[in-house]
Amino acid sequence: MEIDSVRVESSLWIGNKRYRAHLSGWYFSWTEIDKGNREKKTISVPVSEVIGVKEGRVEIQPQKKVEDTDLDFTLFYVKRSSKGNGIRAPWSLGRTQFCCPSRAVRDQWITQLRTALKTHSPSRPHRLLVFINPFGGKKRGKQIFHSLVAPLFELAGISSHVVVTERANQARDYILKKDLTGFDGVICVGGDGMFSELLHGVIGRTQQEAGVSEHDLTVMLQPCDLHIGIIPAGSTDCVCFTTIGINDPVTSTLHIIIGDSQPLDVCSVHYQSTLVRYSVSMVGYGFYGDVLAESERHRWMGPLRYDYSGCMVYLCNRSYPGLVQYLPADSHVSSPRDNTRCLSGCRVCSESKERLFPHFDSSSSLYSTNVSQYSNELEGEWVTVEGRFKCVSLTCMSSSCPKSPTGLSPSAHLADGTADLILVRETNPLGFLTYLHRHTNTQDQFDLPFVEVHRVRAVRFSLPPGEEEEEEEEEEDDREVQASAEDPEKLCSSNTAGHSQQNLTARTERRNVTIREKRRGFVCGPCCTKPRSVSVWNCDGEILPHTEISCRVHGQLVRLFARGIEDSTS
């Protein structure tokens, strides 16, 4: 059927006002006609944003109500609100009831609107697999789905199979092992942790079916065909906020219904020759790793634990030695300091597909065709940076959230095959506080002498030579000092290596001096009973078991039911 072949026009009534309705091409419009037959205000709705058409007078919210009449039909569509609490305004369900001059005219309108919907929206999902985390955030996952999401799915004719998870990684294991035939996508009702489970399941299953080893850092992973949708119900919902611009369940549901599709870069994190995790928002060492480790001790506090832990870790004023190696991206394509934003229809992301998949046949679908496993993404000249760092962060997106509307890296892109590496060197507490505070306003957090940012394709992190041995010596000294404090006579009598008690006393004193020197930069003693020589990695809210890791960005590896953040000025 030709796109412009669907064309209907007639007079309709909304209440007691007459309108001239017009369906042509990609839009359905209605224009008010006054008593003098003059046209007034016109309302136009893209067919791609029509949610459904029902006979009679139908209401969905606050509760379903149907009044069957021969002359009426109800149109449901995406309605953009004038303002919101995110980067963009939320979407809501628009509803307009039309009265026709005859039943034949009504039936014609319903038939043609539904035909246009199928013609212009062939990628809409029909069957979805939904995972609900009943424990995430404020524990409102089930309530959000049944009260806000399910009625909209029913209105749009989408069937769903719902799984309420009872343990960690249940959703991941389900996707890896169960038969997913007939599903057009997987949906998580939860936070970033629940999304991560779906991400690992979808990527893992796709690589298994394609015969690709996830553990090989050098291969190109197979892009995933199964879409992922996010209904925000967690503590932060960073991924949802960054890809849509707001954490609103109705807005996310409407994006899923109309079949929006947003490619997304994914970073794989490896230890030696083993895949550790995938990340889309942040892999952070130092401050962000310490905050996560501290917050795990206070889970009883709920979401408030992150603010509390952030304050405690800041007061500790720690910095850590590190050796960072990175493979720079092409600076002529984009830069983390170019003051651009990755918005819906981003030119940089759109033009990256040909660069990321040079052997791809444009006549077929990238996400249903096996790509070549050969990759030259790790070729090039690596750059090395060594020093002491307050934090080392790698992010594939801006990682914005309600508390940080511009995110860790405001100019990062969702689907250009790169990540932004942020290095914050050792500095005084006030300087670091300035850096953190700039994440909450419009000031440039990179415009500080101790901060540098690079757009990269891959990163390696290791401890400088000698740090491992020093850490082991410190642990041995700790054990000896503790043993001498508990039973000095036993330790002295059992010493067969020729060490004297005076030697042990001197060693203990040197250890105490070292600790005092390391604590010199600390702000709050009670918060930091012992300085640590290494931090931990925070990978999308999960602590990694390894310090020395390698990371690689896989461009446009997965697709979300999203379209990126819409430009509020357009």
Coordinates of N, CA, C and O in Angstrom, one line a residue, residues 7 84 86 96 114 120 163 165 168 223 237 250 252 271 277 295 413 423 452 493 502 511 525 534 541 553:
R7 N -6.5 8.3 2.6 CA -6.9 9.7 2.7 C -8.4 9.8 2.9 O -9.2 9.2 2.2
G84 N 7.8 19.7 32.6 CA 8.1 18.5 33.4 C 9.2 18.7 34.4 O 9.8 19.8 34.5
G86 N 12.0 16.9 34.3 CA 13.3 16.3 33.7 C 13.9 17.2 32.7 O 13.6 18.4 32.7
T96 N -9.4 12.0 22.5 CA -10.4 12.9 21.9 C -11.6 12.0 21.4 O -11.3 11.1 20.7
R114 N -7.0 2.7 11.4 CA -6.3 1.5 11.8 C -5.4 1.0 10.7 O -4.3 0.5 10.9
H120 N 2.1 2.9 8.7 CA 3.2 3.8 9.2 C 3.9 3.3 10.4 O 4.9 3.9 10.8
V163 N 6.8 -11.6 34.5 CA 7.6 -12.4 35.5 C 8.0 -11.5 36.7 O 8.7 -10.5 36.4
T165 N 10.3 -11.1 39.6 CA 11.5 -11.7 40.1 C 11.6 -11.9 41.6 O 11.0 -11.1 42.3
A168 N 18.2 -12.2 42.7 CA 19.1 -11.5 41.8 C 19.4 -12.4 40.6 O 19.6 -13.6 40.7
P223 N 25.5 -7.6 17.1 CA 24.4 -6.7 17.6 C 23.2 -7.4 17.9 O 22.8 -8.4 17.3
D237 N 17.6 5.3 38.2 CA 17.1 5.2 36.8 C 17.9 6.0 35.9 O 17.3 6.8 35.0
V250 N 4.7 6.5 32.5 CA 3.8 6.7 31.3 C 4.6 7.0 30.1 O 4.3 6.5 29.0
S252 N 7.7 6.4 29.3 CA 8.4 5.2 28.9 C 7.5 4.2 28.2 O 7.9 3.6 27.2
Y271 N 38.8 -8.9 32.8 CA 40.0 -9.2 33.6 C 40.8 -10.3 33.0 O 40.3 -11.4 32.9
R277 N 31.9 -7.9 33.2 CA 30.6 -7.4 33.2 C 30.5 -6.5 31.9 O 31.5 -6.1 31.3
S295 N 28.0 2.3 50.6 CA 26.6 2.3 50.6 C 26.1 0.8 50.9 O 25.0 0.7 51.4
H413 N 27.9 10.7 23.7 CA 26.9 10.2 22.7 C 26.5 8.8 23.1 O 27.2 8.0 23.6
L423 N 39.5 11.7 34.1 CA 40.6 11.5 35.1 C 40.6 12.7 36.0 O 40.8 13.8 35.6
E452 N 40.9 16.0 33.6 CA 41.1 15.9 32.1 C 40.1 14.8 31.6 O 39.7 13.9 32.3
S493 N 59.1 -15.1 71.4 CA 59.6 -16.4 71.6 C 59.5 -17.3 70.4 O 60.4 -18.2 70.2
Q502 N 63.4 -5.2 69.6 CA 63.6 -3.8 69.2 C 63.4 -3.6 67.8 O 62.8 -2.6 67.4
R511 N 55.7 1.9 60.7 CA 54.3 1.7 60.2 C 53.4 2.8 60.6 O 52.6 3.4 59.8
G525 N 39.1 12.3 60.6 CA 39.6 11.1 61.1 C 38.7 10.0 61.5 O 38.8 8.9 61.1
V534 N 44.2 0.7 47.6 CA 43.5 0.5 46.4 C 42.0 0.7 46.6 O 41.5 0.5 47.8
G541 N 26.7 0.2 39.3 CA 26.1 -0.1 40.5 C 26.5 -1.4 41.1 O 26.0 -1.9 42.2
V553 N 34.7 -0.5 24.0 CA 33.4 0.0 23.6 C 32.9 -0.7 22.4 O 33.6 -0.8 21.4

